Short mmCIF file of C-alpha atoms in Angstrom, two decimals:
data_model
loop_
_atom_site.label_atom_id
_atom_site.label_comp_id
_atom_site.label_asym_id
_atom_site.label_seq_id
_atom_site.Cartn_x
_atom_site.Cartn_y
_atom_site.Cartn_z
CA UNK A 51 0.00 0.00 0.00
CA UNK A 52 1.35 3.24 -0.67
CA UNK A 53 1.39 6.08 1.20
CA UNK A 54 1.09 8.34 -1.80
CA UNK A 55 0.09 11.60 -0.95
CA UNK A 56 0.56 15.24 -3.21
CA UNK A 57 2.37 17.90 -1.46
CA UNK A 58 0.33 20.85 -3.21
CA UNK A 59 2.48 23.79 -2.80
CA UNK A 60 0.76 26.74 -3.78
CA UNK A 61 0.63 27.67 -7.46
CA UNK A 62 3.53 29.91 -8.50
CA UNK A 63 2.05 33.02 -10.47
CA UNK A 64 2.80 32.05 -14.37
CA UNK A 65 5.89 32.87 -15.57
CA UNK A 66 4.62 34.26 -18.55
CA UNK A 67 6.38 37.57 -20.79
CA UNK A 68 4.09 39.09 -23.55
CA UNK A 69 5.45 39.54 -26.82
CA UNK A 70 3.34 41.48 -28.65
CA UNK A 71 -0.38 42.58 -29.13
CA UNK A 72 -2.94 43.48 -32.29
CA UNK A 73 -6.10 45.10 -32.99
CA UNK A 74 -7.68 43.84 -36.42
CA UNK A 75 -10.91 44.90 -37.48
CA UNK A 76 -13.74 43.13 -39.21
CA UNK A 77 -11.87 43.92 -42.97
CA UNK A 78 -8.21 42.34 -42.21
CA UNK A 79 -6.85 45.51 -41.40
CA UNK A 80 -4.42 46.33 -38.31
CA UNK A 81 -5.70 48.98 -36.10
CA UNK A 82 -2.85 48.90 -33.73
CA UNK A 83 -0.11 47.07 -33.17
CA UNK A 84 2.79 46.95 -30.50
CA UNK A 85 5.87 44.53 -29.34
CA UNK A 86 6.80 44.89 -25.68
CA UNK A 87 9.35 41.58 -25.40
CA UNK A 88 12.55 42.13 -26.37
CA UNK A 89 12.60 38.81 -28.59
CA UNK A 90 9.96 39.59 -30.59
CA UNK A 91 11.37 43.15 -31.17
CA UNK A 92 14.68 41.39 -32.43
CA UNK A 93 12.55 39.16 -34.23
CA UNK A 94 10.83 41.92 -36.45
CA UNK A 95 14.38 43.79 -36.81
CA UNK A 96 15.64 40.50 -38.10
CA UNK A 97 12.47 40.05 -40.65
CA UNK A 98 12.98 43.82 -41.70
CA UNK A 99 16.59 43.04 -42.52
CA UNK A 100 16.80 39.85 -44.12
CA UNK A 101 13.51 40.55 -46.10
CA UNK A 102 13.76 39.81 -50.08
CA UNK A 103 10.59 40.95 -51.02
CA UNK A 104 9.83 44.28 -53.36
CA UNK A 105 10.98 47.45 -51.58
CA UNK A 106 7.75 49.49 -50.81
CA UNK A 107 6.12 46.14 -49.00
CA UNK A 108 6.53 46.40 -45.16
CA UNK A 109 7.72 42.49 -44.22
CA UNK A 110 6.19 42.98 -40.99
CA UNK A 111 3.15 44.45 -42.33
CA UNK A 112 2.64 41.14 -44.17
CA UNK A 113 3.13 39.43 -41.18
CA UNK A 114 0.65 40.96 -39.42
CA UNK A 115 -1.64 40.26 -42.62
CA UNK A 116 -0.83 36.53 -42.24
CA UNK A 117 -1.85 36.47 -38.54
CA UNK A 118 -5.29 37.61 -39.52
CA UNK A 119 -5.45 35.52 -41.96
CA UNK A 120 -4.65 32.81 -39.84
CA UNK A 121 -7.25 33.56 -36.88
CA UNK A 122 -10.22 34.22 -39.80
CA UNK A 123 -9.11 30.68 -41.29
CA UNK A 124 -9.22 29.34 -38.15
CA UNK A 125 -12.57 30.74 -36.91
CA UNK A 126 -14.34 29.43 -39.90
CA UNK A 127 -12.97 25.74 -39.09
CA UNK A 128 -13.70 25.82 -35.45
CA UNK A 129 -17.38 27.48 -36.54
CA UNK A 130 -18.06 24.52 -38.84
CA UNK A 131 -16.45 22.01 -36.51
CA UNK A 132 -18.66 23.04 -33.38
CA UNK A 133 -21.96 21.01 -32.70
CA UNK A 134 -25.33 22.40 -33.94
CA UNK A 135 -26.33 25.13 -31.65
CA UNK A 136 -23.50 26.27 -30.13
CA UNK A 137 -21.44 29.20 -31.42
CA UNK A 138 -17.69 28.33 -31.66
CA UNK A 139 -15.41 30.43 -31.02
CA UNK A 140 -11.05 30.72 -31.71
CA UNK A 141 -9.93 31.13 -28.19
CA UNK A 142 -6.27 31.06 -28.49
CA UNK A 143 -3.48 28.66 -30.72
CA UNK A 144 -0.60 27.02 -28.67
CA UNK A 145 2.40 26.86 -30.89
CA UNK A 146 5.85 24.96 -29.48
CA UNK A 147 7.10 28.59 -29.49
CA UNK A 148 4.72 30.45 -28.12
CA UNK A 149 0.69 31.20 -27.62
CA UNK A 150 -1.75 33.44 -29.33
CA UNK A 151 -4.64 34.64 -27.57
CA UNK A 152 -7.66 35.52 -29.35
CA UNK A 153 -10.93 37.78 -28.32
CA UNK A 154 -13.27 38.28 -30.56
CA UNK A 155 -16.41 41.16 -30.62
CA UNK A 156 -19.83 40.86 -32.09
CA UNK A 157 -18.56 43.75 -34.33
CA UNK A 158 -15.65 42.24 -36.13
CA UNK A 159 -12.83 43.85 -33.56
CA UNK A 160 -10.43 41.45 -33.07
CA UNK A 161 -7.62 41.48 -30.22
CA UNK A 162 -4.96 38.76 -30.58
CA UNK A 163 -1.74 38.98 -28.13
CA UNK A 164 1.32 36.73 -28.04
CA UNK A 165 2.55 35.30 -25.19
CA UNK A 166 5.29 32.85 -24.51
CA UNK A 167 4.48 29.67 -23.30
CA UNK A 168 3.58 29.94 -19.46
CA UNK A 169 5.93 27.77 -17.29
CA UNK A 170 3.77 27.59 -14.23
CA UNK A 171 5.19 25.75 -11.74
CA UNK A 172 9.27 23.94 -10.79
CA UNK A 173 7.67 20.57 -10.37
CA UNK A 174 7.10 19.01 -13.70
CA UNK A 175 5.80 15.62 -12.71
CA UNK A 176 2.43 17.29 -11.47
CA UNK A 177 1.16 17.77 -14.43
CA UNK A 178 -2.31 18.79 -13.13
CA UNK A 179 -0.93 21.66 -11.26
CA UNK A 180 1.08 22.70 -14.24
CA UNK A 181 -2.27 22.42 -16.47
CA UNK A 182 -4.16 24.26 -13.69
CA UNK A 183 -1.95 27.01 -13.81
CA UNK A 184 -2.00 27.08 -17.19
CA UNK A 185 -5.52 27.20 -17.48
CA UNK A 186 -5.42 30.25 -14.66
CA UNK A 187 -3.34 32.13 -16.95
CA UNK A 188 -5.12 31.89 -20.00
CA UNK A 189 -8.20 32.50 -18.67
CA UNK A 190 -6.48 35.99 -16.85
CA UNK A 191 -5.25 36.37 -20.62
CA UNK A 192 -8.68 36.03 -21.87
CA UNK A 193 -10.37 38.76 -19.04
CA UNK A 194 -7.23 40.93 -20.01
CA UNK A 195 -8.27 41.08 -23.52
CA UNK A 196 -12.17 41.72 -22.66
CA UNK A 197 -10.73 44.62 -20.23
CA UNK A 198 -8.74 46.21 -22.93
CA UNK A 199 -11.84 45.96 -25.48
CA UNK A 200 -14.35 46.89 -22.88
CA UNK A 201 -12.54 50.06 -20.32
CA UNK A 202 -9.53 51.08 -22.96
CA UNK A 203 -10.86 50.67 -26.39
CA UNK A 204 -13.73 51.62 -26.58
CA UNK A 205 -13.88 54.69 -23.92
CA UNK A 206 -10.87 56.28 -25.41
CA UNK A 207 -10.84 55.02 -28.99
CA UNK A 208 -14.81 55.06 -29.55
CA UNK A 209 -15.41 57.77 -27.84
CA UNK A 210 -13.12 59.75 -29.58
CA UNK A 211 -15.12 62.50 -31.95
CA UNK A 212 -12.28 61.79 -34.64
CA UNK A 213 -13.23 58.37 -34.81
CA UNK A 214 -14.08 56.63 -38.22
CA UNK A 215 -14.59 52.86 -38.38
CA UNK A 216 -13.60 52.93 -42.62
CA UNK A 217 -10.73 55.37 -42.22
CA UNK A 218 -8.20 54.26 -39.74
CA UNK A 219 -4.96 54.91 -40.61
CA UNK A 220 -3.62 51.43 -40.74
CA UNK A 221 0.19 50.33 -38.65
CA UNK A 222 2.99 50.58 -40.25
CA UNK A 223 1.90 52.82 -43.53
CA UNK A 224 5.03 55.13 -44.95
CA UNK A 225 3.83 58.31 -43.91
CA UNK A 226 3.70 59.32 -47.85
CA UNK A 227 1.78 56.65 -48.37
CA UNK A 228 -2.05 56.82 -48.44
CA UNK A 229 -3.25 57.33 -45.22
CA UNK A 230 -4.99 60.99 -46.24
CA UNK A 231 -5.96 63.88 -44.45
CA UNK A 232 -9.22 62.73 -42.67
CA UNK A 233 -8.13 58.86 -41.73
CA UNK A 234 -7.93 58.85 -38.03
CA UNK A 235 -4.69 58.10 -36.33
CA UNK A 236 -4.63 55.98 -33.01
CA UNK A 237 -1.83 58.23 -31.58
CA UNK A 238 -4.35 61.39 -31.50
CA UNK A 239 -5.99 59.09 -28.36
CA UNK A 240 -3.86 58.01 -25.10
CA UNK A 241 -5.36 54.65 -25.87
CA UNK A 242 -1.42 53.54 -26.07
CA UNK A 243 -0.35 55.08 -22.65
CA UNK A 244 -3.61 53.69 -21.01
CA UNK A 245 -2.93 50.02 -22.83
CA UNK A 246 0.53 50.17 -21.32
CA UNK A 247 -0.57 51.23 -17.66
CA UNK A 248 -2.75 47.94 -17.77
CA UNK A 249 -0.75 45.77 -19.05
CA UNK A 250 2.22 47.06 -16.50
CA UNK A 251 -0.43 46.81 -13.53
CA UNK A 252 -0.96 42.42 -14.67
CA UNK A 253 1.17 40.17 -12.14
CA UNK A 254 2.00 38.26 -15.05
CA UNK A 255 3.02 40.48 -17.30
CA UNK A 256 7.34 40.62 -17.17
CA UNK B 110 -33.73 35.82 -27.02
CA UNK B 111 -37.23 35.71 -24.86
CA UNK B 112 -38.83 39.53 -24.77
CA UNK B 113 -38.91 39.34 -20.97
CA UNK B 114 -35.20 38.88 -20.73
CA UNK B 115 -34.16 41.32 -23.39
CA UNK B 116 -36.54 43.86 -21.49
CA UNK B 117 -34.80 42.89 -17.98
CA UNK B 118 -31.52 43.25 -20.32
CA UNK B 119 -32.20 46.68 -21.45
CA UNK B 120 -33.22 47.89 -18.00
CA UNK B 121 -30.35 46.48 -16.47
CA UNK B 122 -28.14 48.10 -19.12
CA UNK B 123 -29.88 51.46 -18.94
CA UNK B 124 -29.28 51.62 -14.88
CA UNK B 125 -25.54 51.34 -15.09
CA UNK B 126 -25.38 54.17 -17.78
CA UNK B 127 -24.42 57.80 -16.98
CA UNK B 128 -27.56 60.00 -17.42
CA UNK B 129 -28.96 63.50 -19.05
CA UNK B 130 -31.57 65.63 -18.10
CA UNK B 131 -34.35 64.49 -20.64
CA UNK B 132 -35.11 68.29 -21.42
CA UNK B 133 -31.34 69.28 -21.85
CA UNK B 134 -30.94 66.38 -24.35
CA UNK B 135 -34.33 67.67 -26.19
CA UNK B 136 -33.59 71.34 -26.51
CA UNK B 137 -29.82 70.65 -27.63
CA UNK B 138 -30.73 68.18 -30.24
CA UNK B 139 -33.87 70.96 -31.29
CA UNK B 140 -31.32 73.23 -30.96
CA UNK B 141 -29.01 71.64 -33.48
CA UNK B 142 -31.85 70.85 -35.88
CA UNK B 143 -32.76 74.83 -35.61
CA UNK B 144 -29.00 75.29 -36.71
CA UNK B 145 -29.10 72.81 -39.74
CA UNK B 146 -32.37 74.30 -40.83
CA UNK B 147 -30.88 77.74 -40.51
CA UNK B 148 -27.62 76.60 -42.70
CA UNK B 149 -29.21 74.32 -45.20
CA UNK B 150 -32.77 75.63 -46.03
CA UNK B 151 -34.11 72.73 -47.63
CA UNK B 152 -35.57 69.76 -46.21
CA UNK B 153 -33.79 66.88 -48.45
CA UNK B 154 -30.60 68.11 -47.18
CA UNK B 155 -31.42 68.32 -43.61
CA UNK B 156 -32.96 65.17 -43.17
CA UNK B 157 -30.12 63.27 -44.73
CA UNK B 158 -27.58 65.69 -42.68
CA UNK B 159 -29.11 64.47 -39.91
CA UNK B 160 -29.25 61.17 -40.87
CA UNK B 161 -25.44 61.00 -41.36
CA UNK B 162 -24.71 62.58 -37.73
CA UNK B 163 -26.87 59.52 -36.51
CA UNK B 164 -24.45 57.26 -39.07
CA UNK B 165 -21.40 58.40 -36.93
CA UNK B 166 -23.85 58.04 -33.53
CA UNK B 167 -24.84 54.40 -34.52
CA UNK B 168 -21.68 53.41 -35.69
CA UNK B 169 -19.85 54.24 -31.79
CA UNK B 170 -23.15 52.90 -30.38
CA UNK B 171 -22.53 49.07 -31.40
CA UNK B 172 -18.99 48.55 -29.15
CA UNK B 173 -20.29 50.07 -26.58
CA UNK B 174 -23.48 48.49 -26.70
CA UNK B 175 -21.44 45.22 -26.83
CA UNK B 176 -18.71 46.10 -24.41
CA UNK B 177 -21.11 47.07 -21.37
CA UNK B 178 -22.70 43.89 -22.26
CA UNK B 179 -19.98 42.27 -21.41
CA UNK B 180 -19.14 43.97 -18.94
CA UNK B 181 -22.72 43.52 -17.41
CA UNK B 182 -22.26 40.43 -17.95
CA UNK B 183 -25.42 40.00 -20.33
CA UNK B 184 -25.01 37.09 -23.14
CA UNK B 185 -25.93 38.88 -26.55
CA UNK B 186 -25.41 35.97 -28.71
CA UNK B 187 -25.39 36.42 -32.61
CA UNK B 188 -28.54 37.43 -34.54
CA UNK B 189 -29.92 34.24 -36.27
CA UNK B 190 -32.29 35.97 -38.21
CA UNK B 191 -33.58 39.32 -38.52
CA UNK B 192 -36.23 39.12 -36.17
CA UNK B 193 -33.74 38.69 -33.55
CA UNK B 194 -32.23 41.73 -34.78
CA UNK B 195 -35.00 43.56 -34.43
CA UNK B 196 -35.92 42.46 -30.80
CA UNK B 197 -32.42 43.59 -29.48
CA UNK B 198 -32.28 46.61 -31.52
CA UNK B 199 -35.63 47.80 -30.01
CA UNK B 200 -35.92 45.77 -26.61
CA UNK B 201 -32.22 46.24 -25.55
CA UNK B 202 -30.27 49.17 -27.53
CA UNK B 203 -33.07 51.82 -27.51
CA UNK B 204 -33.78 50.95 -24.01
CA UNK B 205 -29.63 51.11 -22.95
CA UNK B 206 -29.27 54.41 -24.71
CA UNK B 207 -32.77 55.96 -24.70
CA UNK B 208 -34.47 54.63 -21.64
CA UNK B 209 -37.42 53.78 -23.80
CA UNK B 210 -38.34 50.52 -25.24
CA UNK B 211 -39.15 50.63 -28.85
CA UNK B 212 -42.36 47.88 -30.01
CA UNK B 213 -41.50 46.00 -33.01
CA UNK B 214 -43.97 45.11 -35.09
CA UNK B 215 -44.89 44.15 -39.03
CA UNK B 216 -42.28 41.82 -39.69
CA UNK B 217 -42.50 41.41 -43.72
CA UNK B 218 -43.14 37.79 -44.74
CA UNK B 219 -39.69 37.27 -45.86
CA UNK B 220 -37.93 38.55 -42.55
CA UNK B 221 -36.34 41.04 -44.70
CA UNK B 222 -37.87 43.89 -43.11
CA UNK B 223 -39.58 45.18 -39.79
CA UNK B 224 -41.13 48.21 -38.61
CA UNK B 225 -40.14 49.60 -35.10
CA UNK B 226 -42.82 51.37 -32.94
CA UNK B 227 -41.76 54.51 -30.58
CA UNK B 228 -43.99 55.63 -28.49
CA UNK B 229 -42.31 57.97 -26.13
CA UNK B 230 -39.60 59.81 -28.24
CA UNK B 231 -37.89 62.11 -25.81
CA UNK B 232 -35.92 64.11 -28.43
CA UNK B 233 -39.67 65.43 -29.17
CA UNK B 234 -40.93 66.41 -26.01
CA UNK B 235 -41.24 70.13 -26.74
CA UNK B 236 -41.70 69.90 -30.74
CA UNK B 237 -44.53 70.32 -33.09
CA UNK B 238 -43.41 70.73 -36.85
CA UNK B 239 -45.98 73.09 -38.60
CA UNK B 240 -48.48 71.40 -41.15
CA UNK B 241 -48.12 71.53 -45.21
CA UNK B 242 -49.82 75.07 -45.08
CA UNK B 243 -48.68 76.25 -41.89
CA UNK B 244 -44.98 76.16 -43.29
CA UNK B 245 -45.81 77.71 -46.31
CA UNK B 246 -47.15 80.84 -44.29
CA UNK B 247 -43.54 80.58 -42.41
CA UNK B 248 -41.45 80.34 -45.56
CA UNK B 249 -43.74 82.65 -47.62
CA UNK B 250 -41.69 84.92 -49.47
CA UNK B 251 -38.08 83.50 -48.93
CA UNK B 252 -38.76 80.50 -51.04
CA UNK B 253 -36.50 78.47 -48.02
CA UNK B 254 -36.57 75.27 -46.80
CA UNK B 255 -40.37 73.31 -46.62
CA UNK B 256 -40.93 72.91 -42.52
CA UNK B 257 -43.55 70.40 -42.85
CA UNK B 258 -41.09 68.24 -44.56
CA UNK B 259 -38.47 67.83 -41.75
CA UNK B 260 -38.36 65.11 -40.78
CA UNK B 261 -37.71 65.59 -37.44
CA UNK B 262 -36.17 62.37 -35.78
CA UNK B 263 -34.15 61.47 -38.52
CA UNK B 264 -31.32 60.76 -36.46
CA UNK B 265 -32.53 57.22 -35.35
CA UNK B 266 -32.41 56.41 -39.06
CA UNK B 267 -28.76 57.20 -39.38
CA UNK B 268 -28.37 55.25 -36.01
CA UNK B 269 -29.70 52.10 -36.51
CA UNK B 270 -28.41 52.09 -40.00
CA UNK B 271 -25.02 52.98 -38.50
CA UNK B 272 -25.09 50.66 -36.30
CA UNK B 273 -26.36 47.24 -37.85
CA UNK B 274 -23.73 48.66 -40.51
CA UNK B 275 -21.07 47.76 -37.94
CA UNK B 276 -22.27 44.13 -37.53
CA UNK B 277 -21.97 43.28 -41.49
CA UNK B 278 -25.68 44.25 -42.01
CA UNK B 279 -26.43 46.73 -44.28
CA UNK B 280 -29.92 48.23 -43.96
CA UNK B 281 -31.92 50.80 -45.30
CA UNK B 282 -33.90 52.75 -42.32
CA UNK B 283 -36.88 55.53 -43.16
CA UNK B 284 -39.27 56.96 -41.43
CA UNK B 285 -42.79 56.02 -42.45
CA UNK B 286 -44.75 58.29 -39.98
CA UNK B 287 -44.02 60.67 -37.46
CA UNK B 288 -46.65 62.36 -35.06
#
């Protein structure tokens, strides 16, 4: 007979950095965009330098494209793939590398952050404590995202009298490009500083 | 979604939102219509100015129509058909941003359309437009914009279109009477 018992130690907070986060809106387009790791920023410094492609195409604008198109493609296939009745939604992809996050509005807004992998927990063999803590963390991921959409986005972006839902000025356009008088920029809102207060406030946020 | 729990959705909506004083709200938005009149002089133009102030309203009214949803934690799931549309356009948004439930009514046999009932509209509290001859006495001589015309609300047009415009629905929203 053993005397098997589990020492539960209490759950270390997830270990967990955030690389970057988007904004899409219902079209594809990037409404905002920002990298606060350091890895990812060397990451898109790398991709800018080694990039082959014509001169006047942003490589990390494309980048960006290909994550929406990923989380669209996605959405679709979990939509068709959930049982008759219930609305499926994308709630976040788990790469080797790293972990997307996805929240999703009614009205096409989509926020999608990267984090790294969350290593909750110095005792690998309890796996249920580690997958506890995991779960924990995404689901704080998940009530960050709602937070951001629900007390920063729309109170300062919204609300803002310059706002236009067809004429953002999108990321990462040359300024010579077409972004036009009247397209409204997110910078003209403290949506940023605000984004970055909250995010600096999360215990898991390193 | 059931009408009594839409209803208890709106209310509960409408008590956690930051209020006007019902005649402030009137008189400014008479106040602006007196101002577009003023600039525009004809009643076409008005009505569809006023109809694209609502666009910009409506549009700004969907997130955070959705957001203090969630927040309030009240399940909006996704329109199936346009019936439900029309229940949480009238039942829930009018009643989160108004305070007063709209009736929907004369759903056309293909679901295609809908006509919404309001029977308290608080931005006309203090108005009555002047008749067909009435305005012509007004505008006699100066040839100017048709009073009886106006049509005065026009702003929930540009509203709801703005809004449903926001949730891939594109609509087309007139006014078939107003008192």
């Amino acid at each position: 007979r053993h005397g098997h018992t589990m020492v539960r130690a209490p759950i270390p907070p997830p270990n967990m950095t955030v690389h970057s986060l988007h904004i899409f809106d219902r079209k594809g387009k990037t409404l905002f965009s920002k990298t606060y790791s350091q890895p990812a920023a060397m990451g898109q410094q790398q991709l800018r330098q080694t990039s082959q492609g014509p001169a006047d195409e942003d490589p990390v604008d494309e980048q960006r494209k290909l994550v929406f198109g990923m989380l669209f493609s996605l959405r679709e296939l979990v939509g068709s793939l959930a049982p008759e009745g219930e609305k499926g939604g994308l709630h976040s992809i788990r790469t080797g590398a790293s972990t997307l996050h996805n929240y999703e509005t009614l009205s096409g807004l989509r926020f999608a952050m990267y984090t790294t992998n969350d290593v909750g927990g110095a005792d690998a063999s309890s796996s249920s404590r580690r997958s506890s803590a995991a779960a924990e963390s995404n689901v704080s991921v998940k009530s960050a995202l709602k937070h951001i959409y629900t007390e920063l986005w729309v109170e300062s972006v919204i609300k803002s009298p310059l706002y236009r839902p067809g004429e953002m000025s999108t990321v990462g356009q040359s300024s010579s490009g077409s972004g036009g008088g009247d397209a409204f920029d997110i910078r003209s809102t403290n949506f940023e500083k605000k984004l970055d207060a909250f995010l600096q406030s999360m215990s898991w946020f390193r | 979604m059931s009408k009594s729990s839409a209803s208890a959705s709106g209310h509960a909506l409408w008590s956690k939102m930051p209020k006007a004083n019902t005649e402030l709200f009137a008189l400014t938005y008479g106040s602006l219509v007196t101002e577009l009149i003023r600039d525009y002089d004809n009643a076409d133009e008005v009505n569809s100015q006023l109809d694209r102030i609502g666009h910009s309203i409506g549009v700004r009214c969907v997130d955070e129509f959705l957001s203090k949803a969630e927040v309030g934690g009240i399940n909006i799931p996704p329109c199936q058909t346009m019936k439900d549309t029309a229940d949480v356009v009238a039942r829930i948004g009018f009643r989160m941003f108004l305070g007063v439930s709209a009736e929907v009514a004369n759903h056309a046999p293909d679901g295609s359309a809908f006509s919404l009932f309001l029977y308290d509209n608080p931005l006309s509290i203090f108005v009555e437009l002047p008749t067909a001859e009435e305005a012509a006495v007004i505008s006699g001589g100066r040839g100017g914009c048709d009073l009886s015309k106006i049509k005065y609300s026009n702003i929930y047009c540009g509203v709801i279109r703005g809004a449903l415009e926001q949730v891939n629905l594109k609509v087309d929203c007139r006014f078939v009477r107003d008192v």
